[in-house]
Each structure stands twice: as structure tokens, then as C-alpha cells.
mmCIF file of C-alpha atoms in Angstrom:
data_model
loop_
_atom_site.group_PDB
_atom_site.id
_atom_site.type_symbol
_atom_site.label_atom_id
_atom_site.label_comp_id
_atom_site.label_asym_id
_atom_site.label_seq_id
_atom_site.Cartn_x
_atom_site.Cartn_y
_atom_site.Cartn_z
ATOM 1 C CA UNK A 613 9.245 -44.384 -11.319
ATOM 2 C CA UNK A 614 11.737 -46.898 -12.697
ATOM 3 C CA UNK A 615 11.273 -50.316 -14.910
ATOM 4 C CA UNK A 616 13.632 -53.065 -14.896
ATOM 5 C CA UNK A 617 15.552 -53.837 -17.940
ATOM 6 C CA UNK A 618 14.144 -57.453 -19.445
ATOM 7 C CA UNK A 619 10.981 -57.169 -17.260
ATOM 8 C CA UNK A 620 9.449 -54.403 -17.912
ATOM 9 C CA UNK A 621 7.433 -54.415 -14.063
ATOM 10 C CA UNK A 622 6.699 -50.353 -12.966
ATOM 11 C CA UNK A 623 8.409 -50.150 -8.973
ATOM 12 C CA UNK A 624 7.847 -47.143 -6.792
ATOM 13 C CA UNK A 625 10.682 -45.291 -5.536
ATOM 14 C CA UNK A 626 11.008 -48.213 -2.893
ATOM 15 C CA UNK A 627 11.338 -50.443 -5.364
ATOM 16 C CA UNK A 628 7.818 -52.269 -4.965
ATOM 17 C CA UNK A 629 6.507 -53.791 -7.635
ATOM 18 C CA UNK A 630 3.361 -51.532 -8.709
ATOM 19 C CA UNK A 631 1.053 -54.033 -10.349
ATOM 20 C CA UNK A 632 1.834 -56.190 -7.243
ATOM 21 C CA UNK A 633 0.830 -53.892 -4.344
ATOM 22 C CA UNK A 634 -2.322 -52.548 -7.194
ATOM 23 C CA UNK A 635 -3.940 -55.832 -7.584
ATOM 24 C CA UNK A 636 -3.603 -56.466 -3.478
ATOM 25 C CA UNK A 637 -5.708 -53.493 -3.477
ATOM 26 C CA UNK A 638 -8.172 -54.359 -5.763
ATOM 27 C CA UNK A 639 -8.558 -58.184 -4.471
ATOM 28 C CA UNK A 640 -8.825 -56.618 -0.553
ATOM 29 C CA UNK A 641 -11.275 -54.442 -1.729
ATOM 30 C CA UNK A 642 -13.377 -57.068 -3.592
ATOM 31 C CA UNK A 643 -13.366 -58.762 -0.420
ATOM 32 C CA UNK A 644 -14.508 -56.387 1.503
ATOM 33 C CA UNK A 645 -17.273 -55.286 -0.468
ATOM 34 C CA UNK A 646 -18.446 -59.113 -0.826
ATOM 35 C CA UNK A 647 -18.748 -59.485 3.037
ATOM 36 C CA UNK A 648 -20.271 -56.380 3.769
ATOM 37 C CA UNK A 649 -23.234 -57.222 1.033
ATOM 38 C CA UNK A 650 -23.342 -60.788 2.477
ATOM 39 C CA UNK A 651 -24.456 -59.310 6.017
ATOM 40 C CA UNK A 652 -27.475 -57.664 4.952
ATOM 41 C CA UNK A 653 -28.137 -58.788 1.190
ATOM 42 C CA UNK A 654 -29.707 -62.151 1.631
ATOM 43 C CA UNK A 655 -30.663 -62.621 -2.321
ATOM 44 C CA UNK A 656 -26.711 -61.471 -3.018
ATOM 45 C CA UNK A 657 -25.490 -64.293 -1.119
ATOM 46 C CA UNK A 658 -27.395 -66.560 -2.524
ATOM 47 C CA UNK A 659 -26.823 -65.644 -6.050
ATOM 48 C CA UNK A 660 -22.782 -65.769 -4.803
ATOM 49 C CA UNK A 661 -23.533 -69.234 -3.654
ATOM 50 C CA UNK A 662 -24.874 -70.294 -7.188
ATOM 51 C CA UNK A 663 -23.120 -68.603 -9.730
ATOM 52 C CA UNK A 664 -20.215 -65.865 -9.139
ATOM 53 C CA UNK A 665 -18.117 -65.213 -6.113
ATOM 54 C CA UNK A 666 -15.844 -61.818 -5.876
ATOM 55 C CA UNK A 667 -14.899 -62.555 -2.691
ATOM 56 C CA UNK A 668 -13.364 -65.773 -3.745
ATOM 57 C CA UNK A 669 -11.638 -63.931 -7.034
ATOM 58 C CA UNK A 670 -10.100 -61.951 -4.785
ATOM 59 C CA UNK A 671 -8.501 -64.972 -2.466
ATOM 60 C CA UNK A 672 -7.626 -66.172 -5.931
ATOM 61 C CA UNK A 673 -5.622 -63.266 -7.289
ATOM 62 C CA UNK A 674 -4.222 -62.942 -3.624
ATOM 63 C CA UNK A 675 -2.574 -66.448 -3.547
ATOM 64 C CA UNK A 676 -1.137 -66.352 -6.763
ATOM 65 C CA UNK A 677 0.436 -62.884 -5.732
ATOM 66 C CA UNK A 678 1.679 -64.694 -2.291
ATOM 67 C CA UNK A 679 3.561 -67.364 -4.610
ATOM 68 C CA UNK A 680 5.051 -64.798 -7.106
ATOM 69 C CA UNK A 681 6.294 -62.939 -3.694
ATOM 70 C CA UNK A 682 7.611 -65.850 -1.573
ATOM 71 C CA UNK A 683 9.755 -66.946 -4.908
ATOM 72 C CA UNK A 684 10.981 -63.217 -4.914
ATOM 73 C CA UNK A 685 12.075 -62.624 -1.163
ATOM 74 C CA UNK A 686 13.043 -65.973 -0.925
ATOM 75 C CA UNK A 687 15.163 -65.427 -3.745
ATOM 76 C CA UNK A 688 16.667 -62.756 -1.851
ATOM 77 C CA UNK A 689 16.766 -63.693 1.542
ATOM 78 C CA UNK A 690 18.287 -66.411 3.457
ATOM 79 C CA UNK A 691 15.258 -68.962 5.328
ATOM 80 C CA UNK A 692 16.061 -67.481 8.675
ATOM 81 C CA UNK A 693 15.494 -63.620 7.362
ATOM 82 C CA UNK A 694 11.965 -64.529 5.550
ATOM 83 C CA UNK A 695 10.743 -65.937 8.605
ATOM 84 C CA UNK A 696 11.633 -63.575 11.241
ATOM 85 C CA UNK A 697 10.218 -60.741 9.161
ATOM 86 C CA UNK A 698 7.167 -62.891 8.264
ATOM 87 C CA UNK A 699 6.207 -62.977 11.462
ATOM 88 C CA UNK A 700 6.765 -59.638 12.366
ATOM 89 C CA UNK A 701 4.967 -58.475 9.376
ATOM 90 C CA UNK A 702 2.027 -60.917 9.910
ATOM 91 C CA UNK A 703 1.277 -61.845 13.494
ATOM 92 C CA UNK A 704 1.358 -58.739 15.546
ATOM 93 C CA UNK A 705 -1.688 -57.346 13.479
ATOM 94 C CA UNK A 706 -3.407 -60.701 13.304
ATOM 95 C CA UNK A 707 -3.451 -61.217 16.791
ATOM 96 C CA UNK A 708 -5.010 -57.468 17.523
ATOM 97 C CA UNK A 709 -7.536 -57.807 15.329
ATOM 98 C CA UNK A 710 -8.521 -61.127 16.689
ATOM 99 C CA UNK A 711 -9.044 -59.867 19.667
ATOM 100 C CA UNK A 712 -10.624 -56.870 18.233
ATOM 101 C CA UNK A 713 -12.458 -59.317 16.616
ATOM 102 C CA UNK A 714 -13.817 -61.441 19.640
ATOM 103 C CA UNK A 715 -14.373 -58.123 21.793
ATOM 104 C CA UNK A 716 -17.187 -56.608 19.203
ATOM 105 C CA UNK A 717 -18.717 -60.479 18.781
ATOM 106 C CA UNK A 718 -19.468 -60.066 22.507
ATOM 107 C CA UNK A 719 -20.730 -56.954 22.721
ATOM 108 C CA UNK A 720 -22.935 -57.563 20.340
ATOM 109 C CA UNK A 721 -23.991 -60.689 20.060
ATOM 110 C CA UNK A 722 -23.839 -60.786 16.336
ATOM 111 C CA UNK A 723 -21.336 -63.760 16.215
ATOM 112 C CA UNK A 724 -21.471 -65.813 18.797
ATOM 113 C CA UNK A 725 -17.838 -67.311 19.634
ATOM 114 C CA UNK A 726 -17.781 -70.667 20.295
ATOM 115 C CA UNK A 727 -14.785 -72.247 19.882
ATOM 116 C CA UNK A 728 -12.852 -75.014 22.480
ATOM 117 C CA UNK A 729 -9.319 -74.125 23.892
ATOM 118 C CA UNK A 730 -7.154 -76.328 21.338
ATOM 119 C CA UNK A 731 -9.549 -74.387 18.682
ATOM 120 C CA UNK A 732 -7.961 -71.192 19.989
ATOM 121 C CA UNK A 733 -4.770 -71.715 20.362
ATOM 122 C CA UNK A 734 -4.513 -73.432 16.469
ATOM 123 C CA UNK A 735 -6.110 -69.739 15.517
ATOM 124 C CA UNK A 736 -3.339 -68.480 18.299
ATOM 125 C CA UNK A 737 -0.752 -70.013 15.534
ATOM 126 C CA UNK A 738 -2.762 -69.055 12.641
ATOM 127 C CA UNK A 739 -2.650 -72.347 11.470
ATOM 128 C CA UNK A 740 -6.887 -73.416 11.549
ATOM 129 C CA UNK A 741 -7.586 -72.830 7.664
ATOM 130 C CA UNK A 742 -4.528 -75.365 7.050
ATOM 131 C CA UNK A 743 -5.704 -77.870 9.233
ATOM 132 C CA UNK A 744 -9.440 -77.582 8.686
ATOM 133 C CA UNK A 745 -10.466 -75.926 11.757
ATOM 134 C CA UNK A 746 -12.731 -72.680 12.898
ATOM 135 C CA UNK A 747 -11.475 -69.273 12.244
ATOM 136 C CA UNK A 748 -12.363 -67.362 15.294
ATOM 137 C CA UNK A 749 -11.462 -63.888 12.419
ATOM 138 C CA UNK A 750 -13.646 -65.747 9.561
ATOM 139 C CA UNK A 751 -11.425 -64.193 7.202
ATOM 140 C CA UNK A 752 -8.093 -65.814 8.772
ATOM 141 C CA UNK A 753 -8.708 -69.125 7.317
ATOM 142 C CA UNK A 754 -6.847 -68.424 4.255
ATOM 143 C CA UNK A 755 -3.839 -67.315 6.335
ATOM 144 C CA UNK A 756 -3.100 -70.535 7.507
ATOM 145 C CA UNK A 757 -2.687 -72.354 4.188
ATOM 146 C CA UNK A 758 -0.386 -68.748 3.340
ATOM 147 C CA UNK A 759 1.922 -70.101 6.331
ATOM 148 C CA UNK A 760 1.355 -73.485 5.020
ATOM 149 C CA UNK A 761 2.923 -72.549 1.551
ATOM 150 C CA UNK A 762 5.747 -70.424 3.338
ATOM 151 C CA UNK A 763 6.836 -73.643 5.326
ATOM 152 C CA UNK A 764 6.973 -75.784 2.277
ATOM 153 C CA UNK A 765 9.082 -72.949 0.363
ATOM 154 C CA UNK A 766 11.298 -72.019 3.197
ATOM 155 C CA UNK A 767 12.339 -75.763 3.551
ATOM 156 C CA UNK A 768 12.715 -76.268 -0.262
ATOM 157 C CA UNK A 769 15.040 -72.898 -0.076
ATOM 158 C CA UNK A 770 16.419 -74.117 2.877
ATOM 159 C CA UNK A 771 17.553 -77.603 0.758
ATOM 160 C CA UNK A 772 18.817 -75.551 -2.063
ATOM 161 C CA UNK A 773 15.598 -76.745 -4.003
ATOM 162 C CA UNK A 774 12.943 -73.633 -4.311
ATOM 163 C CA UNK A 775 13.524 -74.316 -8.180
ATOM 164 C CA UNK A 776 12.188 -77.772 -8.288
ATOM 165 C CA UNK A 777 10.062 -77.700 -5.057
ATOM 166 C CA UNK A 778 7.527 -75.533 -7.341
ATOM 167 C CA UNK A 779 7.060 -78.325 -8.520
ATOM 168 C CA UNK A 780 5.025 -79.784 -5.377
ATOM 169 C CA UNK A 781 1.755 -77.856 -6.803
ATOM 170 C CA UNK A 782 1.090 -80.721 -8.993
ATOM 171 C CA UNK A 783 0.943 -82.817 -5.392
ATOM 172 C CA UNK A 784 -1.538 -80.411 -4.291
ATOM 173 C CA UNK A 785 -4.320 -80.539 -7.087
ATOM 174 C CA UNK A 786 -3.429 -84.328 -7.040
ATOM 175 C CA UNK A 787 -5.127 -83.920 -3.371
ATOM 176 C CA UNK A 788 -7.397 -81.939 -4.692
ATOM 177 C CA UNK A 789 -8.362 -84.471 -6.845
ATOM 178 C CA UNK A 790 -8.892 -86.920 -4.083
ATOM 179 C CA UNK A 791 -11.097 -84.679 -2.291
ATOM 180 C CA UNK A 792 -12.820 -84.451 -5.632
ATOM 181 C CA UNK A 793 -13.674 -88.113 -5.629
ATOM 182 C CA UNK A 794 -14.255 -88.871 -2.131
ATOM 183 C CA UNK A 795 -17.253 -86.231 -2.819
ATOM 184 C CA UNK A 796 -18.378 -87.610 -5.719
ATOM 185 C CA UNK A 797 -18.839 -91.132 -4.198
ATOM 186 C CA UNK A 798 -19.990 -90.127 -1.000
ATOM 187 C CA UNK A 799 -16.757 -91.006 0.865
ATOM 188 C CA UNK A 800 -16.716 -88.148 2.702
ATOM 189 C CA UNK A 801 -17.367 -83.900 2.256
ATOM 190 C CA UNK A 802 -14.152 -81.964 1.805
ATOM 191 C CA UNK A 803 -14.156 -78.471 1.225
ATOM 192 C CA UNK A 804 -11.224 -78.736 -0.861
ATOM 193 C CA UNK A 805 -9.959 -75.109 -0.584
ATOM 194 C CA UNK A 806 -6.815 -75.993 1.243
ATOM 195 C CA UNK A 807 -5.050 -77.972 -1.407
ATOM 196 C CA UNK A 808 -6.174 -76.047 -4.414
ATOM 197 C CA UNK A 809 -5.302 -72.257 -2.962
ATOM 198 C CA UNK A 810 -1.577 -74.614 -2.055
ATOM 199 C CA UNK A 811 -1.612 -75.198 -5.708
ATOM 200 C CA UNK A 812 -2.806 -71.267 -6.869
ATOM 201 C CA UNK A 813 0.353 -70.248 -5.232
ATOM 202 C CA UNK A 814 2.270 -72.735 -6.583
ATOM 203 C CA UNK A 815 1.349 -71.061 -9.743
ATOM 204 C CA UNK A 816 2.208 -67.465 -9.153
ATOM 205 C CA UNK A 817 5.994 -69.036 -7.833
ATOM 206 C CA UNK A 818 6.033 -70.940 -11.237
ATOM 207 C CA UNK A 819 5.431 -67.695 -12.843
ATOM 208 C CA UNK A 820 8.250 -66.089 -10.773
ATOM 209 C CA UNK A 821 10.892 -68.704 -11.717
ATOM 210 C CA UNK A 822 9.775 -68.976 -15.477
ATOM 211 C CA UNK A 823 10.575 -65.057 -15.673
ATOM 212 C CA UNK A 824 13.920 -65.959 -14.992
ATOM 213 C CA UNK A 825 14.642 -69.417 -16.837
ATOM 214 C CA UNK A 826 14.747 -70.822 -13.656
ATOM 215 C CA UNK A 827 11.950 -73.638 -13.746
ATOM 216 C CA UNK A 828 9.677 -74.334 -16.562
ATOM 217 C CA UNK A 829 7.152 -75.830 -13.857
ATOM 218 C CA UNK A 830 4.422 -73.202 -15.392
ATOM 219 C CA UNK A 831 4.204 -74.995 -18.490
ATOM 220 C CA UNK A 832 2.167 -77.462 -16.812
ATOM 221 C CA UNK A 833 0.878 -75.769 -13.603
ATOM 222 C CA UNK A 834 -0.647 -72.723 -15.282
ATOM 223 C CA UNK A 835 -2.963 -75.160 -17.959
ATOM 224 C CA UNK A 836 -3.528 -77.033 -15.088
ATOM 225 C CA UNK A 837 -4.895 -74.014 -13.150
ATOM 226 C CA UNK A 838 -7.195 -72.672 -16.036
ATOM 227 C CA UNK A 839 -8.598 -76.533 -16.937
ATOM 228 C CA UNK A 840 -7.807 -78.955 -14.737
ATOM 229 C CA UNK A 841 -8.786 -76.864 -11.489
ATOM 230 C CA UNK A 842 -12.085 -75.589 -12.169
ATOM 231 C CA UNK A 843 -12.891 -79.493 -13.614
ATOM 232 C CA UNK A 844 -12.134 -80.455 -10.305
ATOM 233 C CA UNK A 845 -14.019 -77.512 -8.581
ATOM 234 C CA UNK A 846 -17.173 -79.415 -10.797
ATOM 235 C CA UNK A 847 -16.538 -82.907 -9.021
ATOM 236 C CA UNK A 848 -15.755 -81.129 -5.707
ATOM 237 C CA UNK A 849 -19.685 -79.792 -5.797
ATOM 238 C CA UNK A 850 -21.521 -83.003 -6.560
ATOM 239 C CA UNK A 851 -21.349 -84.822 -3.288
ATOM 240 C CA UNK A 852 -23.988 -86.515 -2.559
ATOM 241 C CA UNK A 853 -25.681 -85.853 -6.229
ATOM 242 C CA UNK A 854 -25.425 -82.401 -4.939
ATOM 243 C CA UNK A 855 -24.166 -79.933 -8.001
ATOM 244 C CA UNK A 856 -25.280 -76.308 -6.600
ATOM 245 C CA UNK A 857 -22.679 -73.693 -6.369
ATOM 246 C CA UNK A 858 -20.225 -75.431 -8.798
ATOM 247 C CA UNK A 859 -20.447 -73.089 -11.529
ATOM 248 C CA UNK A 860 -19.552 -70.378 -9.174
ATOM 249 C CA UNK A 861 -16.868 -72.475 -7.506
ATOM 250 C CA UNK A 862 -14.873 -73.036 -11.002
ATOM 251 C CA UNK A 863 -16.318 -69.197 -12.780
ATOM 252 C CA UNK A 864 -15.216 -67.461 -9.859
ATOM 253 C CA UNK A 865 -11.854 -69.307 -9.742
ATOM 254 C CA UNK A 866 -10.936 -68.462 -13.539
ATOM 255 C CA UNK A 867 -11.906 -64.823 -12.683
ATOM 256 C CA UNK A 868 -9.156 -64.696 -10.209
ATOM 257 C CA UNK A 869 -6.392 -65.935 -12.748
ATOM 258 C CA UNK A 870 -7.912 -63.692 -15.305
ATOM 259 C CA UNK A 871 -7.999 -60.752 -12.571
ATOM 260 C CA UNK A 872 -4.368 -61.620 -12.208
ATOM 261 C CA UNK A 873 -3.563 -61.852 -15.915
ATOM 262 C CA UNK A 874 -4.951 -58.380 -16.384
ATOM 263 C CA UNK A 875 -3.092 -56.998 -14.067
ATOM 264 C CA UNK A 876 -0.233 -58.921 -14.920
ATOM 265 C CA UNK A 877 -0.133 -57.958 -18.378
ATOM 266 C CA UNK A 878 -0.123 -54.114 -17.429
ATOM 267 C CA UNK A 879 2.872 -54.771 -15.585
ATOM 268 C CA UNK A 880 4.841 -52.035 -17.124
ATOM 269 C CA UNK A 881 2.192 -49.333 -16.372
ATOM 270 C CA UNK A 882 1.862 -46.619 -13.212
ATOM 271 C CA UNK A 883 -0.805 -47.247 -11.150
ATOM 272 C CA UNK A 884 -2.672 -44.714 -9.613
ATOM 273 C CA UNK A 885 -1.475 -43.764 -6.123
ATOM 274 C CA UNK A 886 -4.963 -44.223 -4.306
ATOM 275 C CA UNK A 887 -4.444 -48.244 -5.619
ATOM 276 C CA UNK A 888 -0.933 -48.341 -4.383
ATOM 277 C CA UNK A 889 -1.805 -46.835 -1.376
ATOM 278 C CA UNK A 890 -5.314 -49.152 -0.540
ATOM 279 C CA UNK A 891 -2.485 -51.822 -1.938
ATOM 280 C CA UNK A 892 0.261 -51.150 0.836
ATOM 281 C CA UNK A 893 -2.424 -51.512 3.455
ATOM 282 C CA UNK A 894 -4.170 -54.309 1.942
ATOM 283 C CA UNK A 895 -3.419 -57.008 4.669
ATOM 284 C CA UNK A 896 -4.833 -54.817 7.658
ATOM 285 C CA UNK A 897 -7.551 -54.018 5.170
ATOM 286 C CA UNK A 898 -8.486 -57.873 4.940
ATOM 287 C CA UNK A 899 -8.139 -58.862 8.653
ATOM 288 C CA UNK A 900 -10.191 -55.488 9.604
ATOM 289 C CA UNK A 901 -12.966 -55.262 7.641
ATOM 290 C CA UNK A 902 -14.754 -58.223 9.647
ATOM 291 C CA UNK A 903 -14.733 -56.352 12.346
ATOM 292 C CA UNK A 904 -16.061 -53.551 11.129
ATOM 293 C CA UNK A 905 -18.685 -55.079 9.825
ATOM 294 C CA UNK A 906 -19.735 -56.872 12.935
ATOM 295 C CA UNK A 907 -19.627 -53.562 15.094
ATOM 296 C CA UNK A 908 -22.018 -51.971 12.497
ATOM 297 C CA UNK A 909 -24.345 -54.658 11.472
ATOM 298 C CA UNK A 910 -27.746 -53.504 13.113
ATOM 299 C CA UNK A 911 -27.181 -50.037 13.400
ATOM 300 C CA UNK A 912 -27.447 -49.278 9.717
ATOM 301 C CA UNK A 913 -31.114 -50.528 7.623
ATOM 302 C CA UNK A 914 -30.903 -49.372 4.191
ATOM 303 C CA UNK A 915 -27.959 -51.964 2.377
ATOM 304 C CA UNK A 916 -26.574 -49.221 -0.122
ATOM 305 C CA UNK A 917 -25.834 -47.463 2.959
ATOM 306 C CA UNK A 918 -24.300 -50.080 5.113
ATOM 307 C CA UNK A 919 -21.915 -50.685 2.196
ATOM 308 C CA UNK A 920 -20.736 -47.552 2.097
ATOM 309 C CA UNK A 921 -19.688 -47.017 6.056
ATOM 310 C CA UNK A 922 -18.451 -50.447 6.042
ATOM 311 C CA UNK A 923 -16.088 -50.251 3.240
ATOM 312 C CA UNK A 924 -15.151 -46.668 4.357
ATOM 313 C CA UNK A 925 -14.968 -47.647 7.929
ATOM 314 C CA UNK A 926 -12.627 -50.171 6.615
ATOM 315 C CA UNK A 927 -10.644 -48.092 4.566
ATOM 316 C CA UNK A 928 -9.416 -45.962 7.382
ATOM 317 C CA UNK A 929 -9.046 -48.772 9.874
ATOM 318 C CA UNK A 930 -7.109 -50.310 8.086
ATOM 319 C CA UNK A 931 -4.733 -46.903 7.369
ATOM 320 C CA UNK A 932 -4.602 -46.635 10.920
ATOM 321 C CA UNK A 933 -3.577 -50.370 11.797
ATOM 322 C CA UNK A 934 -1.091 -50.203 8.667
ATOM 323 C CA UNK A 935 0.317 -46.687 9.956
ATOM 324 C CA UNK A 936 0.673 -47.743 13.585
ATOM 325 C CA UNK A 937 0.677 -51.712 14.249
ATOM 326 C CA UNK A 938 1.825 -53.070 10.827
ATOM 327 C CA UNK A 939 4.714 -50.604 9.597
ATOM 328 C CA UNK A 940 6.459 -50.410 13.273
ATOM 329 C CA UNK A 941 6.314 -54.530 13.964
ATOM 330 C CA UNK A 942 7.127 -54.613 10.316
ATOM 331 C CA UNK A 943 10.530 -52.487 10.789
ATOM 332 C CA UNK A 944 10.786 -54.484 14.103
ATOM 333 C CA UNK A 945 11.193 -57.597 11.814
ATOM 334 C CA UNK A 946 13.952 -55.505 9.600
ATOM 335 C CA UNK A 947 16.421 -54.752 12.725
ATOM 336 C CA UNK A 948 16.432 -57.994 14.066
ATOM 337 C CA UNK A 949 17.604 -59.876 10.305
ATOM 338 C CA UNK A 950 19.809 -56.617 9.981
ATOM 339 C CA UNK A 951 23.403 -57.600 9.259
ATOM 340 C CA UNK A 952 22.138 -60.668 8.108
ATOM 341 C CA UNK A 953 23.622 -62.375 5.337
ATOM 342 C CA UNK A 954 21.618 -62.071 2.497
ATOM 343 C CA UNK A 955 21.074 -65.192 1.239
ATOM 344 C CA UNK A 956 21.231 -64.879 -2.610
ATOM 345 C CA UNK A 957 20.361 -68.232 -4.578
ATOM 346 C CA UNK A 958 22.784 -68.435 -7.398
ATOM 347 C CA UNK A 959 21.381 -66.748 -9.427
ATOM 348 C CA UNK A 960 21.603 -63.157 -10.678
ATOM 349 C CA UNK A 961 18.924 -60.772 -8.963
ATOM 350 C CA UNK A 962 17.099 -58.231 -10.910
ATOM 351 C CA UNK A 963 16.604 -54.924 -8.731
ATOM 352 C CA UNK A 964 13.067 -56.024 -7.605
ATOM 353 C CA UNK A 965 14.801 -59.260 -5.522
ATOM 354 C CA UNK A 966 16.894 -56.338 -3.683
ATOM 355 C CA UNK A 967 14.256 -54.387 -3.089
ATOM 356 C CA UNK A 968 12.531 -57.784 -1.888
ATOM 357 C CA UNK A 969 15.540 -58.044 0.696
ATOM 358 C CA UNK A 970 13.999 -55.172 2.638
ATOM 359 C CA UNK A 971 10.616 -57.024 2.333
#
């Protein structure tokens, strides 16, 4: 168990960041348990759908972790290295459980898939929540506007420019803000998560790069986050004259930077190792809980019950998937980038941007 010196962050003995892979854990799990109730809690959902939303703290805290870790690795890494083992460490398992995914929706019959062949192949690319399509995986919408924010960071890296392309956040809740408006007068109805989860991890890279004098972009994107955002989150729920579910839009969003923040602040704590561990597998826990849910919706009555498999059928899926699929296409990734330059920006690199390189 080692800390930095001048940033105090707890690593393992691989050098991960503790609090990181901790909160991943937490914010997967908070997902999971907000699904499962969703399937057989009717007056849950609907209290989700007017006033608080721990699924969507969870997506929250997740994006502003995905921003914090792109300006790390990409710190670290040259373009061409981040996205070879990007998609060796993302696809793979996204495609199984997909599949997984559609095999259990036909069986049962519990979620019909209907979905036309250019709808498929976007999800093929993983690309649908970016572009405002259908997730075949419901949950694989946010992954899209993840690859989304990788693309834009890669190419500001790429010009030398990851410093000021943070920057590009304030773009993003500026089209949030249009959505905003066109809902308000009736224009149209945008959903408006795409631009403001581009703008959440915005934040967490402006966090990165204020850590190490490197931008001073937070100054203005993290106020922006805790006002400006959930202001907009208001506008974006009153198409139409329409103001039900904004409170939880713009609570739930605050409780995911506060989730953050609390996590962030005990930085230079140990974590239990059950967190770390539910942490490390936190992606395959996210794209495989829907599945288990589908396969067990209708064979279990009683919802206390039904929460309990699901989230522990989860739990080891998701070991499994992590043990077998993720960690072997994940070192996969590693030998093809190995010998690779490593890509340093000119900077100096604390010990968690080495440990990043073997992200």
C-alpha cells in the first residue's frame, strides 16, 4: 500500500488508484440494484421518475471517473496505445454480453428485440447512445458517448492539445443548453443526456489536469457542473409545460458529483478489498447485470427476494466474465502496444501515470 508524494491517492500494489477502482464499485453496484428494483417495483420506479435516481448517480460518478482516467492514460500513453487497449479492454466483453443479452430476450420473451439492421450494427460499434439510437444491452447507451469522449481526447492528445481540449466541455453544456430550449419552446424533445454526461467527463479530466497545474479549465467547469447543469436539467424537463421528473433529473445529478467528492476526498485512505475487488470487475458487472435480470424476471415473486439473486447473480457473473473474457482480451490489448513508445506529454508523471501505461 503506497501514496504518492504531493497527492496523497492510496494505489494497490499494481499501482491502481484505490478510491478510483472503490467508487466504480459502488456506482456499478448502485446500478445494479436500481434495475433490478425497476423490474418488479412498479411504485420504486415511479418515485425514481419523480424525485431521486441512483441509477443515474451512479452514471454520474462513472463519467467523471472515465474523464479523470482518459487524462491519466492518455497522459501516459501515446494515441495509438490507448486505443488498441481500449478496445481490447472494452469490446470483446461488450459484444458477448450482447449476445448474451439478445439470446435470454428470446427465450423469454421478456424484451422483445426489435431493432432494424443499421440499428444493429451502430450497437455492433457501440456507438447508439452517442448518436441517439436503441441500445439492443439497455445499459450500453452510455458506452457510446464513453467512446465519444475517448475520440475527442485521443485527437486533442493526438494535436498536442489534451491541456486545452478540456476545455471543449463548456461546448457540450452549451448543447446542452440548446436542447434545453428547444424543450422549453416546443421545438423539439431531446433527451439531453449525451451532451451533458460529454461535459461530466470533461469535468473529472479538468480535475486530472488541475492536480497537476496543467489547465485551470475546472475553475469554471466544476461551478458549472454543480449550478449551471442541474439549471439546465430544470429547462430540459418542461417541454411541452411538462415539469415531472426534473427534480430528480438535477437531485440525482448533484448526488453523483457529491458521490464523487466523497470519495474523492478520502483519496488517501485503504479501501476495503471486497470494494476494490467488486471495483476491478465493475465494467462486466454493468454490462451483465441486464442480463441477469432478464433471465430471472418471472421466476422469482416476492421483490426483496428477486433483489437479492439478481444482484448476487450479478456479482459472480460478472467475476467470471472479468476472470475469463475481460482480463485475457485485456492482456491481449497489452502485447500488441508492447514495445511501444510510451508516449509521455511533457510533462513529469507521478507513479500513478506509469502505472496508467499498463492500463
Amino acid at each position: 500500500m503506497t501514496a504518492s508524494a504531493g497527492n496523497t491517492q492510496v494505489r494497490d500494489a499494481r499501482g491502481r488508484i484505490e478510491y478510483i477502482d472503490a467508487l466504480r464499485g459502488v456506482a456499478a453496484l448502485m446500478v445494479v440494484v436500481h434495475h433490478a428494483l425497476v423490474r418488479v417495483a412498479p411504485a420504486y420506479e415511479e418515485w425514481t421518475l419523480e424525485w431521486f435516481d441512483p441509477g443515474r448517480v451512479g452514471v454520474v460518478a462513472f463519467f467523471l471517473v472515465s474523464g479523470y482516467v482518459v487524462g491519466m492514460t492518455l497522459s501516459s500513453q501515446t494515441p495509438r496505445v490507448f486505443v488498441v487497449r481500449r478496445f481490447w479492454r472494452l469490446f470483446p466483453v461488450y459484444w458477448l454480453t450482447t449476445l448474451l443479452y439478445i439470446a435470454v430476450a428470446l427465450i423469454t420473451g421478456y424484451a422483445p428485440i426489435e431493432a432494424s439492421v443499421v440499428v444493429l450494427l451502430v450497437n455492433i460499434s457501440m456507438l447508439q447512445g452517442f448518436l441517439g439510437l436503441a441500445s439492443v444491452l439497455p445499459v450500453a447507451w452510455t458506452l457510446g458517448i464513453e467512446i465519444a469522449f475517448y475520440a475527442q481526447s485521443v485527437v486533442t492528445r493526438f494535436a498536442r492539445l489534451l491541456d486545452r481540449g478540456v476545455w471543449l466541455g463548456l461546448l457540450w453544456l452549451a448543447v446542452l443548453a440548446v436542447y434545453a430550449a428547444a424543450n422549453v419552446t416546443g421545438v423539439w424533445d431531446r433527451e439531453g443526456s449525451m451532451p451533458l454526461m460529454m461535459f461530466t467527463a470533461s469535468v473529472g479530466l479538468a480535475l486530472y489536469l488541475w492536480e497537476r497545474g496543467r489547465s485551470r479549465a475546472l475553475i469554471a467547469l466544476l461551478p458549472s457542473a454543480v449550478i449551471v447543469a442541474p439549471m439546465l436539467g430544470v429547462l430540459l424537463k418542461m417541454n411541452s409545460g411538462d415539469d415531472r421528473g426534473h427534480v430528480s433529473f438535477s437531485l440525482s445529478y448533484l448526488a453523483g458529483l457529491a458521490l464523487f467528492g466523497v470519495f474523492y476526498a478520502a483519496r488517501s485512505r485503504a479501501f476495503p478489498a471486497w470494494m476494490l475487488k467488486m471495483g476491478a470487475a465493475s465494467y462486466a458487472l454493468y454490462l451483465i447485470h441486464p442480463v441477469v435480470i432478464l433471465a430471472s424476471f418471472g421466476s422469482i415473486g416476492m421483490p426483496a427476494v428477486f433483489l437479492l439473486v439478481t444482484v448476487g447473480l450479478s456479482l459472480v457473473g460478472a467475476e467470471v466474465l472479468h476472470r475469463y473474457v475481460e482480463k485475457p482480451t485485456i492482456e491481449i490489448g497489452r502485447r500488441a502496444t508492447r514495445g511501444s513508445s510510451p508516449g509521455r506529454m511533457p510533462v513529469p508523471a507521478s507513479r500513478e501515470e506509469s502505472a496508467a501505461r499498463r492500463e
